[in-house]
Coordinates of C-alpha atoms and ligand atoms in Angstrom, one line a residue:
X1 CA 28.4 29.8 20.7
X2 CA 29.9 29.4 17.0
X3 CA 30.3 26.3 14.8
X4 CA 34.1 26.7 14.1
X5 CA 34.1 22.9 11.5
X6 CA 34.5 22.2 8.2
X7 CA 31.3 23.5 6.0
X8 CA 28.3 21.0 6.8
X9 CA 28.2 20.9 3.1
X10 CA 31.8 19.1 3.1
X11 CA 30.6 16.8 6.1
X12 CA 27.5 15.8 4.3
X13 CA 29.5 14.6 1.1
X14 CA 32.2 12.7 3.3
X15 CA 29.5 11.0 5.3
X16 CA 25.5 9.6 4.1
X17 CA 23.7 11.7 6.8
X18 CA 20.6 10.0 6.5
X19 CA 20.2 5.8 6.6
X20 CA 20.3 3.2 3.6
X21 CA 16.5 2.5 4.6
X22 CA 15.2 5.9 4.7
X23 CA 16.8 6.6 1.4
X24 CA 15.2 3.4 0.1
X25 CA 11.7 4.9 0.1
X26 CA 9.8 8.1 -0.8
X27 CA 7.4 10.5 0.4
X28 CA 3.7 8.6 0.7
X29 CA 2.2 9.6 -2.9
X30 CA -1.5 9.2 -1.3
X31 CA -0.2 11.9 1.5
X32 CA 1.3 14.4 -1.3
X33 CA -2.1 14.1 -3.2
X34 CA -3.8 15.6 -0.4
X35 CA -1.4 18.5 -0.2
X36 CA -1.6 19.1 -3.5
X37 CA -5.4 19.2 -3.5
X38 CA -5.3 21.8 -1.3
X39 CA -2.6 23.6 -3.2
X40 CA -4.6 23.6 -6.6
X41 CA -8.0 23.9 -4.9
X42 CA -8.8 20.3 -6.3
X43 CA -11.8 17.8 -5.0
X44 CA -9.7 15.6 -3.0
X45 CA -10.4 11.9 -4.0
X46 CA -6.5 11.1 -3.2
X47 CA -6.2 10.3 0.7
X48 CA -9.0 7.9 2.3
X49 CA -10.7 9.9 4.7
X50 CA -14.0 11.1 5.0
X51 CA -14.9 14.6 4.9
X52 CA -18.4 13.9 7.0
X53 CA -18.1 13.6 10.7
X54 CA -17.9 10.6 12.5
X55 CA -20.8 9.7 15.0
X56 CA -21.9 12.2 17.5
X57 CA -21.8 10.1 20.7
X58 CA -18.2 9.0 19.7
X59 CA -17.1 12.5 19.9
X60 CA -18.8 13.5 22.8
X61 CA -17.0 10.4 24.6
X62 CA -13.7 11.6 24.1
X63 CA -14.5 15.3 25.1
X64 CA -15.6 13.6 28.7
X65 CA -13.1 12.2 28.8
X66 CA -10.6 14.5 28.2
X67 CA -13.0 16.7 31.1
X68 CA -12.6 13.6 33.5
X69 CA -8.8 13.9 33.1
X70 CA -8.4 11.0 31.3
X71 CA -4.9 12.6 29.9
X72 CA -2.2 10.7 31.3
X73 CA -0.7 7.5 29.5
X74 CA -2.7 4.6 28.8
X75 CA -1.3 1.3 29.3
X76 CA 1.2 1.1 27.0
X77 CA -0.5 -1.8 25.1
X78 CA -4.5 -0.1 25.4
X79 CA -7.0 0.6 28.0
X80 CA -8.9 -2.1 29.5
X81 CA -12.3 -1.0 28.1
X82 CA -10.9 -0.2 24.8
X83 CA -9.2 -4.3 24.7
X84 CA -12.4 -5.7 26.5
X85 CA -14.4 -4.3 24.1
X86 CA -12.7 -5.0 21.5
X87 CA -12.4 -8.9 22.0
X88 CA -15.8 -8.5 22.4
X89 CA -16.4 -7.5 18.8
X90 CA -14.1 -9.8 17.7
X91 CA -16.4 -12.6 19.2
X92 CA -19.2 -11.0 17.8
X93 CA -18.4 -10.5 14.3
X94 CA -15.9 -13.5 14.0
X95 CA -16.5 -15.9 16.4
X96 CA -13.3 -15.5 17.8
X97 CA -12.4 -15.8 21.9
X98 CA -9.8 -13.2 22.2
X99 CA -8.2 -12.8 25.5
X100 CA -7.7 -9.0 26.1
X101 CA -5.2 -8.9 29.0
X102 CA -2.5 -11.1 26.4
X103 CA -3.3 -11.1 22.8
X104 CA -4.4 -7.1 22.0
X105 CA -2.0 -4.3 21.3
X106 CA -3.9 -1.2 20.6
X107 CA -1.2 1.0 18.7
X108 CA -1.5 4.6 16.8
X109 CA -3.7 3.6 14.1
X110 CA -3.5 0.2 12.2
X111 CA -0.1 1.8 10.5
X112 CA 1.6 1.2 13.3
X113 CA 0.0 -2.2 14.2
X114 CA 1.2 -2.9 10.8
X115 CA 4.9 -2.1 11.1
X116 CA 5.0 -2.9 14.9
X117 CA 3.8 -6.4 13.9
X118 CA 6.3 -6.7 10.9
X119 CA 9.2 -5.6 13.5
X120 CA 8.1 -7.6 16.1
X121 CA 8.6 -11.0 13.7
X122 CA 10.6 -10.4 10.8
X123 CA 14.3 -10.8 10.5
X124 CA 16.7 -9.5 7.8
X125 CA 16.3 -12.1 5.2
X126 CA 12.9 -13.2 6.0
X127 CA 10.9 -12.7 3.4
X128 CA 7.4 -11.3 3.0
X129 CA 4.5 -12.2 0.8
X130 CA 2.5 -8.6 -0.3
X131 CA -0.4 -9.0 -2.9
X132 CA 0.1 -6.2 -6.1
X133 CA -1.3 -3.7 -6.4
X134 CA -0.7 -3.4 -2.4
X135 CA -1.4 -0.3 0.0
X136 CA 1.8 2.0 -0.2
X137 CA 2.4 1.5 3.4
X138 CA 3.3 -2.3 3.0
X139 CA 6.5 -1.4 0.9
X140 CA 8.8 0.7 3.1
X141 CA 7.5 -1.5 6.2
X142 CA 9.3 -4.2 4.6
X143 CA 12.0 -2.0 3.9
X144 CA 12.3 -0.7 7.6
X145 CA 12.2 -4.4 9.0
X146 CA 14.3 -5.5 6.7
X147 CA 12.2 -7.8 5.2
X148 CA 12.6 -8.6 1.2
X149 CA 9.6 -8.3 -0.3
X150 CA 7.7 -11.2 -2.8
X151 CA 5.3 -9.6 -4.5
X152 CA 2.3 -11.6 -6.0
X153 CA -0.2 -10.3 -8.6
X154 CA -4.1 -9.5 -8.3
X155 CA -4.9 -9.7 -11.6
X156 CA -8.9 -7.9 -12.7
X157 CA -10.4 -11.4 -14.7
X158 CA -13.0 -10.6 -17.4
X159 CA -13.6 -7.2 -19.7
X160 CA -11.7 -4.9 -17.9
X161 CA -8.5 -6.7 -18.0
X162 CA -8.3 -6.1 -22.3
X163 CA -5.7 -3.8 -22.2
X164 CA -7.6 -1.4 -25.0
X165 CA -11.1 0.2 -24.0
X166 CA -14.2 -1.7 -24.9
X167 CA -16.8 0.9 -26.0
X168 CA -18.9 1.3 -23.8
X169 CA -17.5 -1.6 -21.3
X170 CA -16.4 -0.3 -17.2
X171 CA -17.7 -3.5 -15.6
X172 CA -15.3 -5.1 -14.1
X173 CA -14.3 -9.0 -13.2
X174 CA -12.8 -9.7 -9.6
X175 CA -9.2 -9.5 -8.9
X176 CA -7.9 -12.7 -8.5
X177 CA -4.6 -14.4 -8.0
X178 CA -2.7 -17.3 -10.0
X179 CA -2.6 -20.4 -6.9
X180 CA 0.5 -21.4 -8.8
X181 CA 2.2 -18.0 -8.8
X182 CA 0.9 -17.5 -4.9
X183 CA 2.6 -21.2 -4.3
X184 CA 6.1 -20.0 -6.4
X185 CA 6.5 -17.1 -4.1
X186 CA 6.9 -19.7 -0.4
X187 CA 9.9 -21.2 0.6
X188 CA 12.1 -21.7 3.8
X189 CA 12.6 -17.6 4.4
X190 CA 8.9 -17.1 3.8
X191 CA 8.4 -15.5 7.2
X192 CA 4.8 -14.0 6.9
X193 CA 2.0 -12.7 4.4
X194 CA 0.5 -9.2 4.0
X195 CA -3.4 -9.6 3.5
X196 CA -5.5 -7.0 3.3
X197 CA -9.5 -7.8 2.6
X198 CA -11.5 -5.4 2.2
X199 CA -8.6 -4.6 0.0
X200 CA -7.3 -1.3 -0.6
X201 CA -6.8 -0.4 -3.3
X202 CA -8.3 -2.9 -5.9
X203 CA -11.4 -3.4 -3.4
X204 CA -11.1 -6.8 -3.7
X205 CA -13.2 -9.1 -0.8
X206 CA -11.2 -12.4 -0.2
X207 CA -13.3 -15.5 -0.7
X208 CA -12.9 -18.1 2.2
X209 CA -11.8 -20.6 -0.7
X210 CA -9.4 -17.9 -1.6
X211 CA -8.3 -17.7 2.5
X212 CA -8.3 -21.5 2.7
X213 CA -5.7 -22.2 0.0
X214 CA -3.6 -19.2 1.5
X215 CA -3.8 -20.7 5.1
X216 CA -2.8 -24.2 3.4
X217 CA 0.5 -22.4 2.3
X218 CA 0.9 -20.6 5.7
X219 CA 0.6 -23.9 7.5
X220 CA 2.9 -25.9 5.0
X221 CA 5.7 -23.6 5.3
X222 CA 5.1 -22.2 8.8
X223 CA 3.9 -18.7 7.7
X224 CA 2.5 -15.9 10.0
X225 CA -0.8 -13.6 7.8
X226 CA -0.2 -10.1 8.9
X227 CA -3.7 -9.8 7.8
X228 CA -5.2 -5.4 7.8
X229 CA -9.0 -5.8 8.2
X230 CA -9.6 -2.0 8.6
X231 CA -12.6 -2.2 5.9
X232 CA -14.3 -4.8 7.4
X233 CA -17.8 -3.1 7.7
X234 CA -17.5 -1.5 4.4
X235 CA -19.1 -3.9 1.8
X236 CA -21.2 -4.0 -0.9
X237 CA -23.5 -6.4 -3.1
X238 CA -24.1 -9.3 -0.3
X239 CA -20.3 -9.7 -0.1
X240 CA -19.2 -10.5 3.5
X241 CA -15.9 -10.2 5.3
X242 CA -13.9 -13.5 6.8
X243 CA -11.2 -12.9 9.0
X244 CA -8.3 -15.5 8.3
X245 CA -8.3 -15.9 12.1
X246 CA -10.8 -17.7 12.3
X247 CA -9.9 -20.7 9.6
X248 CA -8.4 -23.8 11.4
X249 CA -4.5 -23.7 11.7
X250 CA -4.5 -19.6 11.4
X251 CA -5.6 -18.4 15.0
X252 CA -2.1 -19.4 15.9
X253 CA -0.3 -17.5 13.4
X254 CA -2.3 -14.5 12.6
X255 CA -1.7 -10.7 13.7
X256 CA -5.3 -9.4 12.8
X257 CA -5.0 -5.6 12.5
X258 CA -8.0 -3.2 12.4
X259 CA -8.6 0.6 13.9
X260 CA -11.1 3.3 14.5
X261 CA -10.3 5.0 11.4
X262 CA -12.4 3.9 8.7
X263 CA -15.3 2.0 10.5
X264 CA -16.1 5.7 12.6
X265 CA -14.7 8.1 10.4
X266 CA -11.7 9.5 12.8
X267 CA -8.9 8.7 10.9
X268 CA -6.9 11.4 12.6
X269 CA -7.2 10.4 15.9
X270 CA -4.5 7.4 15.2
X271 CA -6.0 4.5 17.2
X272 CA -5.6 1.1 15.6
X273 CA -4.7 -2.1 17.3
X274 CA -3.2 -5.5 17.0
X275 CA -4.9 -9.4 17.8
X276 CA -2.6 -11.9 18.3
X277 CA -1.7 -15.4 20.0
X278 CA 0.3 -14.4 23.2
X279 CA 3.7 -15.5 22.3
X280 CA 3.5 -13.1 19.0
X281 CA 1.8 -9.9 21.5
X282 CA 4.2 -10.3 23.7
X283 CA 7.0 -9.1 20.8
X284 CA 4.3 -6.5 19.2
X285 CA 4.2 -5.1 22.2
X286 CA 7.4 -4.5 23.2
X287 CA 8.3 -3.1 19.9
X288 CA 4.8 -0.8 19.9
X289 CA 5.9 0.3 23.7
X290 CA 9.2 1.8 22.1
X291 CA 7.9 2.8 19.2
X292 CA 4.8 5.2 20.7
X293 CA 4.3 4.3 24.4
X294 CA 1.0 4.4 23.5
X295 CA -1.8 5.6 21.9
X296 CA -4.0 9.1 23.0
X297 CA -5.9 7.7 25.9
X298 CA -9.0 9.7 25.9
X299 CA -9.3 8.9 22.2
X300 CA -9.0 5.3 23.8
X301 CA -12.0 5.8 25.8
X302 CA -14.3 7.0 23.2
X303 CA -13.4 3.9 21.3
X304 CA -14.5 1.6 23.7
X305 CA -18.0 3.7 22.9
X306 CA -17.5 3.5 19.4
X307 CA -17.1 -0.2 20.2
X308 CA -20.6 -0.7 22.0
X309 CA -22.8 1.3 19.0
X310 CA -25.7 -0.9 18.0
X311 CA -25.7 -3.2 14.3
X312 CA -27.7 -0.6 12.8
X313 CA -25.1 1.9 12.6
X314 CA -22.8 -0.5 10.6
X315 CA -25.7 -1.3 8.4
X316 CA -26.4 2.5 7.8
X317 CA -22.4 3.1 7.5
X318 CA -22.2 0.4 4.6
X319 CA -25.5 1.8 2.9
X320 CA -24.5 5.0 2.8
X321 CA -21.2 3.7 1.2
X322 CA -22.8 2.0 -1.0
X323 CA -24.6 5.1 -2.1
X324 CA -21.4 6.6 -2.6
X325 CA -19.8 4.5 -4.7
X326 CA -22.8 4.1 -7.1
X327 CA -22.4 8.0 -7.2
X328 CA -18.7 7.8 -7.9
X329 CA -18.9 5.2 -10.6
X330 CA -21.6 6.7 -12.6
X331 CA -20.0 10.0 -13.0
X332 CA -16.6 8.4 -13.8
X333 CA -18.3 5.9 -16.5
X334 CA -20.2 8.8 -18.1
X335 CA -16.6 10.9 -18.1
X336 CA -15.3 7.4 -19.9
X337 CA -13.2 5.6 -17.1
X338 CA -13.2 2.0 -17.4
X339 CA -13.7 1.1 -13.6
X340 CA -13.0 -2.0 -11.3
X341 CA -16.5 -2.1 -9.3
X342 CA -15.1 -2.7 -5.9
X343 CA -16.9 -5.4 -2.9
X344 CA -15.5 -3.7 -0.3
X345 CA -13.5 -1.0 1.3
X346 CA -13.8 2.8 -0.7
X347 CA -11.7 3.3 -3.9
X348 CA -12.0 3.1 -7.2
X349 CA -9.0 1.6 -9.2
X350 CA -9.8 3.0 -12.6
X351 CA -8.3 2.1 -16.3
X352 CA -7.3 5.7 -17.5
X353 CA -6.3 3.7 -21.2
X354 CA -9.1 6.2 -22.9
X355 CA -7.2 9.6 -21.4
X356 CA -4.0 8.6 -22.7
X357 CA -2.0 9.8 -24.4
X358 CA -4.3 13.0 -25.1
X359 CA -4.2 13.8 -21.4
X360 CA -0.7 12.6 -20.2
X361 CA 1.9 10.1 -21.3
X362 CA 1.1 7.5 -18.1
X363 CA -0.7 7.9 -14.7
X364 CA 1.4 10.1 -13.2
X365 CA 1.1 13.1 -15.9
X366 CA -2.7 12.6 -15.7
X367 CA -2.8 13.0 -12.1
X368 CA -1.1 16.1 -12.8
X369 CA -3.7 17.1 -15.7
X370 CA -6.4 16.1 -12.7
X371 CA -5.5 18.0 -10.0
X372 CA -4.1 20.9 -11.8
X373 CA -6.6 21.2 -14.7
X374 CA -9.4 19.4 -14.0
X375 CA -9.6 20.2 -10.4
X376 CA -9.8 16.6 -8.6
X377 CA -7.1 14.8 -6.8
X378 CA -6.6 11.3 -7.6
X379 CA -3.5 8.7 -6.4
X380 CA -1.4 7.4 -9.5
X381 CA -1.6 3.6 -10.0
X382 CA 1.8 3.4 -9.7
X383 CA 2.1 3.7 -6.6
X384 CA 0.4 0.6 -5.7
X385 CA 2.8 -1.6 -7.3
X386 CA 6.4 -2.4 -7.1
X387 CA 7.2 -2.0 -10.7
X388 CA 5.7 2.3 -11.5
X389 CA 4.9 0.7 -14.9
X390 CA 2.5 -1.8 -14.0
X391 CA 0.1 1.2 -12.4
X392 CA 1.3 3.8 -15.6
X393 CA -2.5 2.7 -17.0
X394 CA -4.2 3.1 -13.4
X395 CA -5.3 5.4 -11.1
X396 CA -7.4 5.5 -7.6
X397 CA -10.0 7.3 -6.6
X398 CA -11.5 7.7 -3.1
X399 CA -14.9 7.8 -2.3
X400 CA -15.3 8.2 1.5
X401 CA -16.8 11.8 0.3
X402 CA -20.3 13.5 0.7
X403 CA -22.6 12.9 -2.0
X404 CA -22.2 17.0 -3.2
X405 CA -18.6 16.4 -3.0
X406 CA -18.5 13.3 -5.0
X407 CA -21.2 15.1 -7.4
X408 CA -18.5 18.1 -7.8
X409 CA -15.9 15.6 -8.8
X410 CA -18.0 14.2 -11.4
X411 CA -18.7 17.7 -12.8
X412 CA -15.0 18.6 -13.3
X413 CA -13.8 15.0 -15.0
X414 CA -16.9 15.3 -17.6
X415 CA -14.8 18.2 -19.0
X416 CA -12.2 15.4 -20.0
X417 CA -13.1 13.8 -23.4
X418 CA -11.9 10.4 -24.0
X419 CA -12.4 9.7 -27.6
Ligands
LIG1 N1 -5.7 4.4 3.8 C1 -5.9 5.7 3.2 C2 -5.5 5.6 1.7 O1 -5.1 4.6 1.2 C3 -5.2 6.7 3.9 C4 -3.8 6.4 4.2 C5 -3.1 7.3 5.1 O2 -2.7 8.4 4.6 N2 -2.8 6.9 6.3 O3 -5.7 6.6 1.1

């Protein structure tokens, strides 16, 4: 058969082929980094995921059950041990009595717990609250649910907020937010917040008073918290995790998100899921059932393992993170990067003020310098903010990497010389 139209070249200029929202957003910049780490050869330090394996008895769990024929679809909103472990957990770690048969969606990673829960509730001209600099992800999620975005500022208090180096200065403060900017940004289309504690990428650890004033808001204007909690066991110096759950007036109006990704180091096996009330499940679901259908179900079964390891393995995971970072930050201080010590989670945001202009007019030519000269990947600050220039004097690094790797890394950047 022969195509006998006009040239698809004249159809394409008559008629936008592609939609208003997809042309609204670009290509993930943390996703790019990693293919061009592998282009240049570069240590990868751009996409957060671990180049160790994850834990040997989780892995053997899904190859059973892949040999038990556990390869048909799940239910469509998770696998009964997968849920009833989870709101298990959930009790453990938060206190909080989850009923698995209503208020769980398990989804294909915490992504799509994230924009199955901000299409499940959000309406065009809602508005959404995001905290800057935010995970890329939360900005075209808005976009595809038609959601306007409010974005609010973390701001890094103390030293490492002076927009010039101090000599010899890459401690930072905490990143914090102005209460009165946080209160500017509700009103009556405020439909939900974005949290994200352990926060990627500033690794920022909520305080509860922090929580408590955000839950006041919430419960003045009749706000949902669309809250990501996929760091949660990844924190450092005494600093401890509180779900927004778990404060009085949230339970009701929070979609707590969280996954298998970060906690057992299988990021690609895309299984994430989605706690909340019944009334707000009930619409995550539907939306996550026509999204996906479902999540890989043997994967499923392996995470109700994962699940069920002991509290030593999450004290080991966060040690061993914590090792890693220290790594991380000395080799970037001694290569003069000004860094934001994070409490959680596994990046680095880093002041690059030192490399530039020598190395690159903002962050996104010294990313290129990085991965093509130096040999390390890195994500430009940029895009963790709405406005590319309020990231031009940023960028990220990851540190869910072996020690050697991390060592490697260090090597290359002491070949830059900040002055
Ligand atoms: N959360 C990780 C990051 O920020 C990976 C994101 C992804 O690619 N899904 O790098």
């Amino acid at each position: 058969m022969c195509y006998a139209g006009p040239p698809v070249s004249e159809i394409v200029q008559q008629k936008r082929l592609t939609s208003e929202k997809a042309d609204r957003f670009t290509e993930s910049v943390i996703r790019e980094m990693t293919r061009q780490a592998m282009l240049y050869g570069a240590v990868n330090l751009a996409q957060g995921f671990p180049d160790f394996a994850g834990p040997e008895e989780v892995k053997e769990a899904a190859r059973a059950a892949i040999s038990a024929d556990i390869n048909q679809y799940a239910i469509t909103w998770g696998a009964k041990k997968l849920r009833d472990a989870i709101a298990r957990q959930m009790k453990l770690w938060q206190g909080l009595d989850v009923d698995p048969e209503t208020e769980i969606t398990v989804c294909c990673g915490s992504t799509e717990a994230m924009i199955s829960a901000m299409l499940a509730v959000t309406n065009p001209g809602d508005e959404v609250v995001i905290f800057e600099p935010f995970y890329e992800n939360y900005g075209p999620d808005a976009i595809l649910s038609g959601a306007g975005p409010r974005f609010v500022k973390l701001r890094p208090s103390g030293r490492s907020a002076d927009p010039e180096p101090v000599e010899g200065s890459s401690d930072s403060g905490e990143w914090c937010f102005d209460p009165d900017e946080l209160r500017a940004a509700f009103n009556a289309h405020t439909k939900a917040i974005i949290l994200n504690t352990p926060n990627n990428p500033t690794g920022k650890v909520f305080t509860r008073e922090e929580l408590e004033f955000i839950r006041d808001l919430c419960v003045e204007w009749n706000v949902l918290a669309l809250t990501d909690e996929i760091y949660e066991h990844i924190l450092y110096d005494g600093a401890k995790h509180l779900s927004i759950a778990t404060l009085d007036g949230m339970r009701e109006r929070t979609v707590t998100i969280n996954g298998m990704s970060k906690t057992y180091s299988v990021t690609g096996w895309r299984v994430g899921w989605a706690v909340a009330p019944a009334h707000l499940t009930s619409a995550i679901r539907k939306v996550h059932d026509f999204l996906t259908v479902g999540a890989a179900a043997p994967l499923q079964e392996a995470g109700a393992v994962a699940l069920s390891l002991p509290e030593s393995y999450y004290q080991k995971l966060a040690a061993d993170y914590r090792q890693r970072r220290d790594c991380l930050l000395a080799g970037l201080r001694a290569s003069g990067f000004r860094c934001f010590v994070p409490r959680g989670a596994y990046y680095i945001m880093t002041n690059i003020a030192a490399f530039l202009p020598r190395y690159g007019a903002d962050d996104l030519a010294f990313t290129q310098h990085l991965v093509k000269e130096t040999g390390v990947a890195v994500v430009p600050g940029s895009s963790f903010y709405n406005d590319p220039r309020d990231g031009a004097g940023q960028v990220r690094f990851a540190f869910c990497k072996q020690l050697p790797t991390l060592e490697e890394a260090a090597r290359r950047l002491a070949r830059l010389r900040a002055p």
